[in-house]
Each structure stands twice: as structure tokens, then as C-alpha cells.
Amino acid sequence: MKKNSAFDEIVLALKKEIQEHNFNYYVKDDPTIADSAYDDLMRKLEGLEKQYPELITEDSPTQRVGMLSNTAFNQVSHIKPMLSLNNVFHEDELVAFDKRIKTDLGIESINYAVEPKFDGLAIALIYEEGFFSLGATRGDGFTGEDVTHNLKTIKSIPLKIDTKSLPSRIEIRGEVVMFKEDFLALNKKQVELGQKVFANPRNAAAGSLRQLDSNITATRPLRFYAYSIDFEGIENILTSHSDSIKLLNELKIPTTNLVKNVNDIKGLLAYYHEIIDKRQELPFDIDGVVYKVNSLNHQDELGFVSRAPRWAVAHKFPAEEAESQVLGIDVQVGRTGAITPVARLKPTFVSGVTVTNASLHNESELLRKDVHINDFVLIRRAGDVVPEVVSVIKSKRPGNIKSFSMPTNCPECNSELKKEEGEVILRCCAGIQCSAQRKQSIMHFASRKAMDIDGLGEKIIDQLLQNKMINDFTDLYTLDLASLESLERFGEKSAKNLINSIHHSKETTLGRLIYALGIRGVGEATAKDLAKEFGTISNIKAQTLVDLEQVDDIGPTVSGFIHSYFNDLNSVALIDRLINNGVTFRSEAKKEVKFVPEISEKIFVLTGTLPTLKREDAKQIIDQYGGKVTSTVSKKTDYLLAGNDAGSKLEKAQVLGVVVLSEDDLIKWTTEE
Ligand code: IVH
């Protein structure tokens, strides 16, 4: 069919008009059209596109829903990692933050951009040539999942932005949330449909984004709020975080109108109280406020430490508390054998969920808080953390309290419980010989951040263990369709799905595999660091305790755990079985660094404006040759790389006798043969 230019223009105008209505409704919160008239516009567009399919473009509002995605949940590597924020809870910690920033920058007053901390899901949106091309979850910060198909259903996210003179690739980060009101309505609908209800708006948003079918996501009222934008050369166009917000607004990307600028500690605290007062009235959940040094130059100078920026902090709201009554006390055996006393509570609603259990942490905490069965207690729940008993309400202590003492033997496998020297935690040392630890090690192995075996939940693991189809996680890879189908509640389809997920998980990364092994003290980040540093399992095995401690965040205790894990014959046999059963992993080893004696293993601090290199480039050069860039000048600093307008860092370097370099010196070292 020939392209009809008359219709071409009509279709273009319709698309624009619909997007304008989306913007007014979802971003400005100021609808300018009745729902029925909006539906008419959509129908008209659909009709024309059906008649002239060549007029369908990827930014058409008709393309938001129901498109088949062949990239759903693919892994997406973030070009720049999606980092986390350090938290402060108390005023004195905040005062220390403000003071440190002033000292590091050598200035007396700081302007901050301040905004709410959304309690949603972190998302990155990529626009290429103006078109929304990829949307991904944060994942572990380095790799997320492709959820483009679902993000397209969020009408406040424009499918096309007017990028004018900006570079072709733009990355926008923010959070997907569900309004509190929409969450209540959704749960009501779920009850009517006999489907599962969500614990809170954040879980509802997360569940909605994890749908394979975007038709389902489209029925879930999700919103997006951006808090950052990035592209190549941003430093030549924007000077502050407030500029970023302004640019996002010009691009018609939703931001919250609660972003402000304030100065110093006084301004920060005033904002905190202002938002606490407004919290209930806000349409979405927030769990604190975020303070960001406004100047992008200053942000750059302050840099990052570990996985969080030094130029920002989250001031979290205190966790909500509620009163409940202890109906009983049980003990639970954790994945690494830790025995935790848990209070069984009278069901109590706190922070949006009904709590029935709360952790009492360990025996000494239990004694310190003097918790008895039948006591009235204050419980607290912060975010996703397991609820805890804060204190006993002594004034309400009933006459029928009963005391509780910790068991001497494991409630699951009956082996004797032990306390390591200097530790308060009782442990069952039977490892995976203990049924509780065995089950939890398999649950951990299959979990999303580990091997990510979709659909393998606690109940199925129970079934597999009870039927002796598996004994440890390596056996998952020997399961076959026929034996799964023979299990109760398993149909052909569910068995096939599970076999598929298990099969998919075989191809993984070394970091995930190490995390999945469940080594004590080795969380996701440490596992990733080990993978990066050593590249292969045999190389990790070959390291001494001291070598292991060279890795970020690994101290003597954790290096001991890692060392004994990889030197234990049972663990080695487990890993061998995984590999024999077909598990393969990509190495994430660091690139070989070229050794240059002046740079390698030396500690650099950067300050001022360099004549030709951007700060990021200088950092990259130093990194490439195995040097380290830190942000504060100290006795340990080897060089200060100083450009124009170097401030207090230069003075400090001179006082401490640190060698001051120019950009030329650095470049010379890297080019000399
Ligand atoms: S800025 C370099 N601003 O908090 C870190 N994060 O702990 C930049 N979050 O998952 C993050 N509201 O998605 C920033 N106004 C806000 C935020 C915010 C919520 C989330 C973020 C991340 C987590 C970091």
C-alpha cells in the first residue's frame, strides 16, 4: 500500500495529541480531556494504523501494550553501576556528613539539592536518538534485567523525547512506584479475582514489572519519577543537580515537584521535617529524604567510596513501631546454622503489612530485653527488614508470663549447639547434614541474586527433599521432566517450566556462582569482588588468607571463612559436581593492567580543572595502570594531580609533603617506553 501523506500527518498529529494528554494526566496531574474522548483518540489512531500499517512507529501510543518481547528479562549491564546511598538515621550523623563534605571540599557553605527518597524500584531508561530503547532494573547494581516491554506501558514515560542538541544516547534513572490509593484499589481487585494480594505498594510495583506479559503490567497503575540524567559531555552543559532536574522537566520526563535547594545543615534538617509532615499526604510511599551536593564539579571531586557516592546521603525516617503481644517463642535455624529466637506475635499491622513474627536476634538480646511469653511488646519494621521486638512494655506485664530458655540442641537435627569464642550467636555446626540448613542452602542457591532459578520456591524444595529427589543443590541439575511430573501438584507445564529455569541457570557468572555457594560472610558484593579479583575458582583456592584480605571489604574473619570453604573437601566436591552437572560461568576478572612503576599501586588524589583531560579520563588512565584514586589527601597519598583553581587539597598536600603532579607528568609516564 502506498504511503498516504495526508494520513501521515493526521497520524502524527494524533500521536502528539495523545502523548500531550498523557503528559497532562500523568505528569502534570492536570487532565485536559475526558476519559471517553481520550479513548476515542486512541481508537482513531488504532484504526488508521490498521489501515496503513506502514505508519506505525515505535513511539506510537498504540505500541505501549501487548508487544511481544523477545528481550524480556535479558541481562543488561549498566554502563555506569547503579549505586546505593549511605543512610543516616540521626542528626549527629548528618552533622558529620555535612562537616566532612565541607572539609573535603575546603569550603564553608554547601548548597544541596534535596528530594524525597522514593520507596519503589530503581530503574534506568535509555533513549537513543530520542527513542526510548531500553529500560532495565537495578539488579545487583552492575547488571539488571531488561523490562522495556513493561516500562513502555507506563504512560508517563515518553516513548520519544526531544533531545535537540544532546548526544544520541541518554540515560535517565529514577524509581517506579505505585500510588498508595492505586495499591489499595489493586488489592481489592485481586481479592475479587481470587488472586494474591500484595504486601505494600513497592511489592505491587515490583510484581507488576516482573510480568512476562505486558498486557498484565498495563493494567497495573505504575508511575515513574526520574532523579538523574546522564550523557556524554554532560559536564559541558550542566553544572548542578538542579540543572539536571530542569533538563528532565524540559524533556517532559516526570520528576517530583518536591525537589528543592537548601544550604548547610540547617536547610537539610528543615527539609527533613517539612517532608515528614507531608509524608502521609503524599500519593506515594517514601522512606526518607535524599541530600545531594548540588554542584556537579563538587560531586566529581568528592567521588565514591565502595558502592556509594560521598556527595549524597539518604536521611531515613525512623522505622514505624506498633504494640503487639508475644504468643510464643520459637527458634529458627538459619542458612549458616545460626540459631535465632523468634517471637510469635498476635497479628499486628505495621508499616503496611500484618506482622506475625519478629526476630529476637540472639540469646543475649532476649535476656537484655527481658522478653517473656505473653509480654506486651513494641515491634518495629523498617523496609524489607525482618520485624524486630524493640522492647517490652513493662507497665502492661500480665501475671501469666512464662520465661523461655534457648535449646541446647538443634531443633531440626538435634546436634549440640555451640557458641564460637567471643560470639553471642549459638550455632548448629552440622552444615548441610542439618535438614534446616540443607533446605536453606538450596533456597539461597536458587534465589534471584544467586543462580536465579525462577519458580523454585520453598514448597517445591520441600517436596524434592522429602521425596529424596535431591540431597543438595548440585542435584537440581540431575532432575528430569518425568520425575518432576510424578510429584503432587506438578503438571506437565509446571514441570517443563521448572526444568527450563534450572537449565537456564546453568550458564552464569563466577560472581553469582560464588554467592550461590552460600559461604559465610560472603554476600553478593564480596562474591563479585572475589570473581573480579581472582577470575577462576582454582585461583581463589590458591590464595592465602593475606591475599584474600587485599580484596575490598574482606577482613580477617571473612577471609578465614573463604579460605576454609575452598580448602574443605566437601565444598570442593560440591563445586566439582556443579561443574560436572553442566554449570558454566563467565569470568569477570579484571583486565590485565600494564605495570608502570610511577602509577601502579600508587594512591592519587585529583583536584582542580585539568588543562585537557576530563577528571573521568584521568581517573581511567590511573585505573588502567593499576593506580588508585581516592578523594582525600592524607599521609598515604602518593600524588596530588592538580589542575587550575586547586583549593584546599593543594595546601594540604604541600603541608604533608605529598608530590604534586601536573597533567603533563601523568601523560608522560603513560607514553614513555
Ligand atoms: S540518587 C548514586 N535519589 O535509593 C546513587 N536515589 O540507596 C544515586 N532512591 O536504589 C541515587 N529515591 O533508586 C537517588 N531521590 C532519590 C532516590 C533514590 C530513591 C533509591 C535509588 C537506589 C537507592 C539507593
XYZ file of C-alpha atoms and ligand atoms in Angstrom:
697
model
C 0.000 0.000 0.000
C 1.301 3.427 -0.898
C 2.065 5.817 1.908
C -0.589 8.455 2.091
C 0.883 11.756 3.167
C -2.500 13.155 4.252
C -2.933 10.291 6.720
C 0.699 10.533 7.631
C 0.072 13.984 9.035
C -3.158 13.007 10.779
C -1.440 10.059 12.452
C 1.446 12.266 13.524
C -0.917 14.845 14.996
C -2.913 12.150 16.810
C 0.225 10.667 18.348
C 1.323 14.064 19.552
C -2.082 14.876 20.970
C -2.326 11.583 22.859
C 1.146 11.984 24.321
C 0.248 15.524 25.358
C -2.805 14.164 27.216
C -0.650 11.503 28.862
C 1.727 14.224 29.995
C -1.075 16.392 31.369
C -2.693 13.480 33.141
C 0.276 11.540 34.484
C 2.991 14.151 34.873
C 1.227 17.443 35.451
C -1.648 15.733 37.241
C -3.942 18.086 35.362
C -6.123 16.157 32.877
C -7.346 18.158 29.912
C -9.645 15.613 28.318
C -12.425 13.258 29.400
C -11.546 9.567 29.509
C -14.039 8.741 26.806
C -12.622 11.378 24.457
C -9.126 10.023 25.111
C -10.335 6.522 24.251
C -11.833 7.886 21.031
C -8.471 9.350 20.033
C -6.764 6.030 20.697
C -9.382 4.142 18.674
C -8.995 6.560 15.797
C -5.237 6.089 15.809
C -5.566 2.310 16.019
C -7.987 2.340 13.093
C -5.666 4.376 10.904
C -2.642 2.295 11.823
C -4.548 -0.854 10.956
C -5.398 0.573 7.590
C -1.918 1.970 6.964
C 0.476 -0.264 8.941
C 3.447 1.482 7.374
C 2.541 4.498 9.512
C 3.156 2.612 12.779
C 6.249 3.971 14.521
C 7.908 2.679 17.679
C 6.878 5.793 19.615
C 3.195 5.383 18.779
C 0.980 5.186 21.898
C -0.524 2.028 20.405
C 2.847 0.336 20.835
C 2.823 0.577 24.604
C 0.932 -2.635 25.298
C 0.877 -6.198 24.139
C 4.012 -6.100 22.041
C 5.814 -9.397 22.037
C 9.109 -9.026 23.773
C 11.988 -11.256 22.836
C 14.337 -9.496 25.208
C 12.208 -9.760 28.370
C 14.386 -10.193 31.450
C 17.606 -10.459 29.456
C 20.577 -9.355 31.494
C 21.577 -5.729 30.946
C 24.998 -4.441 32.006
C 24.852 -0.902 33.345
C 27.479 1.256 31.674
C 27.897 3.075 34.964
C 26.926 0.990 38.002
C 23.666 1.864 39.748
C 24.980 2.561 43.200
C 23.336 2.722 46.559
C 23.220 5.533 49.072
C 24.671 5.581 52.541
C 21.997 6.023 55.190
C 21.876 8.263 58.226
C 19.193 7.999 60.888
C 20.253 10.591 63.444
C 21.043 14.261 63.417
C 24.627 13.814 64.642
C 25.400 11.511 61.705
C 24.031 14.167 59.383
C 26.111 16.884 61.019
C 29.173 14.685 60.469
C 28.240 14.238 56.793
C 27.901 17.988 56.206
C 31.145 18.661 58.054
C 33.098 16.052 56.121
C 31.918 17.467 52.813
C 32.982 20.958 53.819
C 36.391 19.755 54.967
C 36.959 17.684 51.851
C 35.976 20.491 49.524
C 37.649 23.120 51.654
C 34.626 25.426 51.567
C 32.410 26.846 54.238
C 28.918 26.613 52.850
C 27.330 23.898 50.734
C 24.311 24.092 48.531
C 22.343 20.854 48.457
C 19.613 19.561 46.179
C 17.147 17.746 48.413
C 14.374 15.368 47.425
C 12.222 12.535 48.749
C 13.564 9.004 48.805
C 11.013 7.041 46.833
C 10.140 3.631 48.199
C 9.904 1.970 44.820
C 12.145 0.217 42.327
C 15.241 1.742 40.785
C 15.094 1.792 37.005
C 17.338 3.011 34.194
C 15.828 4.250 30.942
C 17.957 4.543 27.813
C 16.944 6.850 24.978
C 18.713 6.545 21.676
C 18.225 9.181 19.008
C 15.330 10.357 21.165
C 13.541 6.984 21.240
C 13.023 5.025 24.436
C 15.093 1.982 23.529
C 15.850 0.090 26.737
C 14.624 0.011 30.318
C 16.324 -2.055 32.990
C 16.059 -2.788 36.677
C 18.920 -2.008 39.028
C 19.583 -5.704 39.732
C 22.815 -6.006 41.671
C 23.850 -2.512 40.567
C 26.077 -3.813 37.784
C 23.650 -5.991 35.861
C 19.896 -5.597 35.787
C 17.051 -7.103 33.810
C 15.516 -5.848 30.616
C 11.954 -4.752 31.439
C 11.482 -2.431 28.455
C 8.245 -4.147 27.410
C 6.690 -3.422 30.800
C 8.070 0.097 31.204
C 6.516 1.017 27.866
C 3.098 0.548 29.448
C 3.778 3.396 31.905
C 2.159 6.284 30.159
C 4.121 8.980 31.967
C 7.336 7.648 30.393
C 7.584 9.287 26.972
C 8.381 6.889 24.132
C 10.175 9.733 22.400
C 11.881 12.794 23.786
C 13.013 15.896 22.045
C 16.767 15.611 22.513
C 17.628 18.654 20.357
C 21.332 19.275 20.704
C 22.001 16.489 23.213
C 24.092 13.447 22.275
C 22.300 10.433 20.882
C 22.462 8.219 23.994
C 20.801 9.489 27.136
C 20.372 7.566 30.352
C 17.705 8.565 32.837
C 17.443 6.980 36.247
C 14.631 7.048 38.721
C 12.091 4.946 40.527
C 8.922 3.156 39.556
C 6.290 3.449 42.255
C 2.625 2.692 42.739
C 0.417 5.325 44.364
C -0.960 4.281 47.742
C -4.533 4.754 46.536
C -3.925 2.666 43.398
C -2.338 -0.051 45.517
C -5.431 -0.352 47.722
C -7.674 -0.494 44.665
C -5.433 -3.115 43.035
C -5.501 -5.318 46.128
C -9.278 -5.018 46.268
C -9.448 -6.166 42.668
C -7.019 -9.007 43.364
C -9.284 -10.233 46.204
C -12.323 -10.121 43.920
C -10.444 -12.130 41.305
C -9.248 -14.587 43.938
C -5.630 -13.657 43.222
C -2.785 -12.910 45.548
C -2.737 -9.564 47.347
C 0.452 -7.537 47.648
C 2.077 -6.638 50.962
C 2.748 -2.993 50.077
C 2.892 -0.629 47.089
C 6.549 -1.417 46.440
C 5.944 -5.158 46.215
C 2.984 -4.500 43.965
C 5.155 -2.346 41.692
C 7.905 -4.974 41.667
C 5.475 -7.792 40.922
C 3.935 -5.766 38.121
C 7.289 -5.097 36.481
C 8.248 -8.755 36.647
C 5.443 -9.834 34.333
C 6.295 -11.571 31.095
C 3.051 -10.366 29.585
C 2.962 -6.586 29.295
C -0.847 -6.759 28.983
C -0.900 -7.561 32.691
C 1.527 -4.752 33.557
C -0.628 -2.355 31.563
C -3.499 -2.976 33.973
C -1.294 -2.036 36.939
C -1.146 1.689 37.628
C 2.601 2.324 37.755
C 4.353 5.696 37.826
C 7.914 6.748 37.207
C 9.879 9.595 38.794
C 13.313 10.493 37.491
C 16.121 11.707 39.724
C 19.082 11.750 37.369
C 20.136 12.154 33.763
C 23.467 11.341 32.189
C 25.077 11.551 28.762
C 28.481 12.081 27.303
C 29.746 15.598 27.826
C 27.124 16.400 30.484
C 29.720 18.475 32.350
C 29.854 20.910 29.435
C 26.124 21.561 29.545
C 25.005 21.199 33.166
C 26.649 22.475 36.318
C 24.340 21.224 39.050
C 21.818 18.598 40.058
C 19.138 21.295 39.849
C 20.127 21.781 36.189
C 19.569 18.046 35.652
C 16.080 18.294 37.104
C 15.372 21.322 34.931
C 16.517 19.439 31.845
C 14.381 16.412 32.784
C 11.396 18.733 33.053
C 12.140 20.251 29.654
C 12.262 16.734 28.210
C 8.855 16.111 29.826
C 10.209 13.285 31.936
C 8.315 13.124 35.243
C 10.149 14.374 38.329
C 8.653 15.233 41.684
C 7.963 18.858 42.445
C 9.331 18.274 45.941
C 12.949 18.828 44.818
C 14.449 21.896 46.478
C 17.730 23.633 47.118
C 18.883 24.347 50.648
C 22.100 25.344 52.358
C 24.023 23.591 55.087
C 22.803 21.505 57.983
C 20.042 23.923 58.922
C 18.487 23.686 55.476
C 18.787 19.896 55.448
C 17.024 19.483 58.766
C 14.272 21.929 57.875
C 13.591 19.942 54.697
C 13.571 16.647 56.606
C 10.892 17.958 58.969
C 8.909 19.524 56.150
C 8.750 16.188 54.317
C 7.981 14.160 57.464
C 4.996 16.450 57.990
C 3.863 15.947 54.399
C 4.568 12.221 54.298
C 1.032 10.973 54.922
C -0.464 13.277 52.297
C 1.957 12.255 49.549
C 0.388 9.950 46.979
C 3.358 7.543 47.103
C 5.392 5.904 49.865
C 8.740 7.392 50.770
C 11.175 6.100 53.347
C 13.333 9.150 53.846
C 14.849 12.093 52.040
C 17.990 12.291 49.913
C 20.515 15.118 50.145
C 22.854 15.671 47.202
C 25.698 18.168 46.895
C 24.272 20.341 44.137
C 27.386 21.228 42.147
C 28.355 18.509 39.656
C 32.001 19.614 39.931
C 31.895 19.129 43.656
C 30.218 15.754 43.217
C 33.006 14.746 40.906
C 35.642 15.927 43.331
C 34.079 14.045 46.244
C 33.750 10.854 44.236
C 32.651 7.477 45.548
C 33.665 5.141 48.269
C 32.874 1.477 47.991
C 29.449 1.424 46.377
C 28.025 4.770 47.409
C 28.648 8.380 46.461
C 30.388 10.560 49.039
C 28.350 13.521 47.817
C 24.940 12.204 48.790
C 23.223 10.575 51.700
C 19.769 9.218 52.487
C 18.257 10.507 55.722
C 15.911 7.659 56.581
C 12.727 8.085 58.555
C 12.552 6.169 61.797
C 11.017 2.746 61.376
C 7.367 2.506 62.335
C 6.550 0.890 65.657
C 3.427 -0.824 66.952
C 2.270 -2.683 70.015
C 1.743 -6.435 69.998
C 1.760 -9.437 72.326
C 4.157 -12.388 72.373
C 2.152 -15.599 71.961
C 5.185 -17.861 71.981
C 8.889 -18.033 71.247
C 10.366 -20.391 68.655
C 13.876 -20.831 67.422
C 14.878 -20.837 63.779
C 17.962 -22.363 62.210
C 19.484 -20.080 59.589
C 21.394 -20.981 56.446
C 24.731 -20.878 58.216
C 23.432 -22.635 61.321
C 22.774 -19.503 63.404
C 20.016 -20.092 65.926
C 17.635 -17.155 66.172
C 14.871 -16.853 68.745
C 11.711 -15.580 67.070
C 8.664 -14.163 68.834
C 5.320 -15.413 67.561
C 3.066 -12.386 67.782
C -0.563 -11.515 67.899
C -1.071 -10.381 64.249
C -0.324 -6.648 64.172
C -0.495 -4.148 61.316
C 2.686 -2.072 60.986
C 4.200 -0.168 58.013
C 1.608 -1.528 55.648
C 1.834 -5.236 56.481
C 0.492 -7.623 59.073
C 3.327 -8.902 61.199
C 3.069 -12.286 62.937
C 6.729 -12.951 63.781
C 9.559 -10.750 64.985
C 13.204 -11.518 65.467
C 14.710 -11.512 68.941
C 18.190 -11.785 67.346
C 20.038 -13.919 69.894
C 20.057 -15.117 73.450
C 21.808 -12.095 74.920
C 19.351 -9.728 73.219
C 16.479 -11.805 74.535
C 17.864 -11.542 78.060
C 18.735 -7.853 77.733
C 15.215 -7.011 76.573
C 13.780 -9.402 79.160
C 11.159 -10.794 76.794
C 8.756 -13.415 78.145
C 5.905 -15.320 76.559
C 2.654 -13.305 76.987
C 4.517 -9.993 77.379
C 3.211 -6.932 75.564
C 5.937 -5.602 73.296
C 6.778 -2.797 70.908
C 7.661 -4.126 67.479
C 9.375 -2.287 64.649
C 9.506 -2.844 60.953
C 11.845 -0.955 58.632
C 11.588 -1.535 54.906
C 12.047 -5.152 53.978
C 13.999 -5.973 57.090
C 12.569 -8.719 59.306
C 10.464 -7.091 62.031
C 12.087 -6.957 65.443
C 10.995 -6.666 69.053
C 12.165 -3.284 70.315
C 11.204 -3.514 73.969
C 8.820 -4.973 76.483
C 6.041 -2.710 77.750
C 6.740 -3.452 81.391
C 3.814 -1.389 82.671
C 1.470 -3.849 80.946
C 3.212 -7.047 82.045
C 0.500 -9.665 82.697
C 0.545 -12.139 85.598
C 0.839 -15.199 83.353
C 4.241 -14.555 81.747
C 6.410 -17.583 81.015
C 10.155 -17.475 80.574
C 11.950 -19.018 77.668
C 15.387 -20.583 77.502
C 17.439 -21.354 74.438
C 17.683 -25.039 73.482
C 20.973 -26.902 73.891
C 20.415 -28.981 70.765
C 19.390 -28.095 67.232
C 15.588 -28.202 66.955
C 15.973 -29.655 63.454
C 18.820 -32.183 63.613
C 19.388 -32.495 67.345
C 23.139 -31.908 67.138
C 24.643 -29.995 70.019
C 24.599 -26.207 69.640
C 27.864 -24.282 70.069
C 28.974 -20.722 70.570
C 32.206 -19.627 68.936
C 34.665 -17.771 71.104
C 33.669 -14.150 71.578
C 30.380 -14.722 69.716
C 26.868 -14.299 71.057
C 25.251 -16.494 68.460
C 24.512 -20.145 69.086
C 25.092 -22.323 66.054
C 24.261 -25.724 64.760
C 27.530 -26.907 63.220
C 26.098 -29.829 61.262
C 26.191 -27.905 57.968
C 24.043 -29.428 55.264
C 23.696 -32.571 57.345
C 21.120 -30.477 59.223
C 17.857 -30.543 57.299
C 17.107 -26.859 58.007
C 20.475 -25.704 56.724
C 20.269 -28.039 53.758
C 16.916 -26.628 52.737
C 18.034 -23.025 53.190
C 21.253 -23.537 51.291
C 19.182 -24.772 48.350
C 16.758 -21.837 48.665
C 19.699 -19.453 48.712
C 21.336 -21.197 45.744
C 18.161 -20.790 43.678
C 17.454 -17.202 44.770
C 17.343 -14.347 42.310
C 20.695 -12.833 43.079
C 22.347 -16.251 43.086
C 21.533 -18.782 40.335
C 18.131 -17.201 39.724
C 16.085 -20.382 39.255
C 12.663 -18.947 38.625
C 9.801 -20.929 40.135
C 11.879 -22.966 42.588
C 10.346 -21.848 45.867
C 10.391 -23.217 49.385
C 7.420 -25.558 48.903
C 8.888 -27.268 45.847
C 12.279 -27.608 47.540
C 10.469 -29.257 50.479
C 8.784 -31.673 48.106
C 12.033 -32.515 46.320
C 13.818 -33.121 49.603
C 11.009 -35.193 51.101
C 10.883 -37.364 48.007
C 14.666 -37.753 48.148
C 14.964 -36.402 44.628
C 17.669 -34.019 45.767
C 20.086 -34.035 48.643
C 21.931 -30.785 47.964
C 21.825 -28.019 45.357
C 24.074 -29.881 42.907
C 21.307 -32.466 42.451
C 18.983 -29.856 40.983
C 20.852 -30.325 37.730
C 20.079 -34.034 37.631
C 16.293 -33.622 37.836
C 14.296 -34.745 34.827
C 10.868 -33.988 33.483
C 9.339 -37.390 34.183
C 10.274 -37.427 37.863
C 9.039 -33.857 38.382
C 5.744 -34.668 36.691
C 5.260 -37.541 39.092
C 5.173 -35.106 42.021
C 1.958 -33.949 43.591
C 0.624 -30.636 42.235
C 3.010 -30.769 39.258
C 1.530 -30.685 35.787
C 3.329 -31.095 32.506
C 3.601 -27.340 32.069
C 4.906 -26.520 35.527
C 7.425 -29.359 35.348
C 8.626 -28.143 31.953
C 8.920 -24.564 33.215
C 10.992 -25.608 36.185
C 13.298 -27.797 34.101
C 13.727 -24.857 31.739
C 14.597 -22.438 34.561
C 17.087 -24.916 36.005
C 18.609 -25.390 32.597
C 18.863 -21.624 32.042
C 20.600 -21.108 35.352
C 23.463 -23.367 34.272
C 25.019 -20.536 32.365
C 26.036 -17.958 34.914
C 28.806 -15.667 36.107
C 31.551 -16.549 38.549
C 30.292 -13.864 40.954
C 26.794 -15.342 41.074
C 28.169 -18.844 41.484
C 30.371 -17.843 44.427
C 27.438 -16.037 46.049
C 25.206 -19.077 45.420
C 27.597 -21.366 47.295
C 26.498 -19.601 50.484
C 29.926 -19.112 52.057
C 29.627 -17.482 55.472
C 30.241 -13.723 55.312
C 30.240 -13.657 51.510
C 27.370 -11.517 50.294
C 26.629 -10.563 46.745
C 29.148 -7.709 46.623
C 32.027 -9.679 48.115
C 31.322 -12.594 45.780
C 31.520 -10.238 42.850
C 34.752 -8.703 44.128
C 36.315 -12.145 44.536
C 35.313 -13.058 40.997
C 36.772 -9.837 39.646
C 39.966 -10.089 41.577
C 40.800 -13.741 41.004
C 38.888 -14.747 37.872
C 38.645 -18.501 38.487
C 37.701 -20.881 41.286
C 41.144 -22.503 41.274
C 42.780 -19.121 41.620
C 40.615 -18.296 44.649
C 41.538 -21.671 46.136
C 45.205 -20.845 45.720
C 45.063 -17.593 47.727
C 46.433 -17.227 51.217
C 44.460 -15.533 53.992
C 46.508 -12.389 53.495
C 45.902 -12.349 49.728
C 42.163 -12.634 50.314
C 42.252 -9.677 52.667
C 43.519 -7.483 49.856
C 40.022 -7.539 48.396
C 37.757 -4.610 49.343
C 35.621 -5.208 52.426
C 37.264 -8.568 53.260
C 38.699 -8.599 56.761
C 40.441 -11.388 58.678
C 37.193 -13.101 59.728
C 35.661 -13.350 56.283
C 38.984 -14.256 54.664
C 39.099 -17.136 57.161
C 35.638 -18.308 56.117
C 36.529 -18.125 52.432
C 39.831 -19.858 52.908
C 38.376 -22.726 54.880
C 35.470 -23.097 52.461
C 37.717 -23.557 49.449
C 40.042 -25.841 51.372
C 37.287 -28.115 52.582
C 36.990 -31.377 50.672
C 33.196 -31.390 50.877
C 32.901 -27.923 49.359
C 35.395 -28.772 46.639
C 33.344 -31.880 45.838
C 30.169 -29.753 45.661
C 31.765 -27.350 43.183
C 33.133 -30.222 41.098
C 29.668 -31.779 40.965
C 28.153 -28.490 39.809
C 30.668 -28.274 37.012
C 30.232 -31.945 36.083
C 26.473 -31.355 36.001
C 26.957 -28.701 33.342
C 27.201 -25.399 35.225
C 29.421 -22.976 33.349
C 30.364 -19.447 34.321
C 31.840 -16.399 32.729
C 34.864 -14.998 34.431
C 34.688 -11.331 35.358
C 38.390 -10.949 36.017
C 39.948 -7.504 35.974
C 41.667 -6.559 32.777
C 45.412 -7.113 32.862
C 46.970 -3.870 33.976
C 50.118 -2.613 32.380
C 52.684 -2.007 35.064
C 54.143 1.479 35.180
C 56.190 1.921 38.351
C 55.187 5.562 38.799
C 51.450 4.806 38.678
C 50.780 1.165 39.507
C 49.687 0.606 43.088
C 50.097 4.311 43.876
C 47.390 6.401 45.525
C 46.279 9.546 43.697
C 44.024 12.436 44.607
C 42.715 14.768 41.900
C 41.904 18.436 42.327
C 41.130 21.495 40.232
C 40.479 21.637 36.489
C 42.994 19.803 34.329
C 44.047 21.555 31.111
C 42.890 18.902 28.631
C 41.786 15.756 30.428
C 38.387 15.419 31.994
C 38.524 14.177 35.549
C 36.884 10.883 34.499
C 39.574 10.378 31.829
C 42.381 10.995 34.293
C 40.787 8.512 36.674
C 40.503 5.978 33.905
C 44.175 6.344 32.954
C 45.248 5.863 36.566
C 42.932 2.892 36.921
C 44.198 1.373 33.705
C 47.734 1.329 35.056
C 46.703 -0.099 38.395
C 46.754 3.112 40.433
C 44.024 4.090 42.843
C 42.152 7.391 43.055
C 40.855 8.479 46.440
C 39.228 11.732 47.389
C 41.050 12.956 50.481
C 44.673 13.925 50.806
C 46.353 12.076 53.652
C 49.765 10.782 54.603
C 49.036 7.714 52.498
C 48.539 9.772 49.328
C 51.391 9.343 46.840
C 50.451 12.092 44.387
C 48.122 15.013 44.082
C 47.235 15.560 40.435
C 46.427 19.264 40.420
C 44.893 21.446 37.738
C 43.828 25.081 37.761
C 41.997 26.533 40.754
C 43.221 23.779 43.048
C 41.954 24.670 46.525
C 42.464 23.270 49.980
C 43.695 19.891 48.753
C 46.780 21.519 47.268
C 47.523 23.291 50.534
C 47.063 20.078 52.470
C 49.319 18.180 50.050
C 52.017 20.810 50.478
C 51.772 20.635 54.251
C 52.021 16.830 54.177
C 54.796 16.844 51.595
C 52.738 14.935 49.018
C 54.191 15.148 45.492
C 52.106 17.448 43.291
C 51.788 16.400 39.653
C 50.562 18.133 36.551
C 48.533 16.501 33.802
C 51.681 16.519 31.654
C 53.566 14.398 34.187
C 50.848 11.794 34.123
C 50.669 11.690 30.362
C 54.466 11.462 30.101
C 54.525 8.399 32.361
C 51.951 6.635 30.264
C 53.673 7.332 26.960
C 57.313 6.754 27.929
C 58.705 3.474 26.684
S 20.072 9.101 43.935
C 24.490 7.278 43.286
N 17.708 9.936 44.606
O 17.669 4.742 46.613
C 23.160 6.967 43.880
N 18.163 7.618 44.764
O 20.103 3.635 48.059
C 22.130 7.786 43.240
N 16.263 6.291 45.530
O 18.010 2.224 44.551
C 20.803 7.551 43.793
N 14.843 7.951 45.756
O 16.810 4.117 43.324
C 18.516 8.874 44.477
N 15.642 10.813 45.155
C 16.449 9.764 45.020
C 16.017 8.461 45.325
C 16.915 7.409 45.183
C 15.013 6.642 45.874
C 16.795 4.919 45.554
C 17.618 4.558 44.348
C 18.525 3.472 44.827
C 18.512 3.659 46.303
C 19.920 3.970 46.736
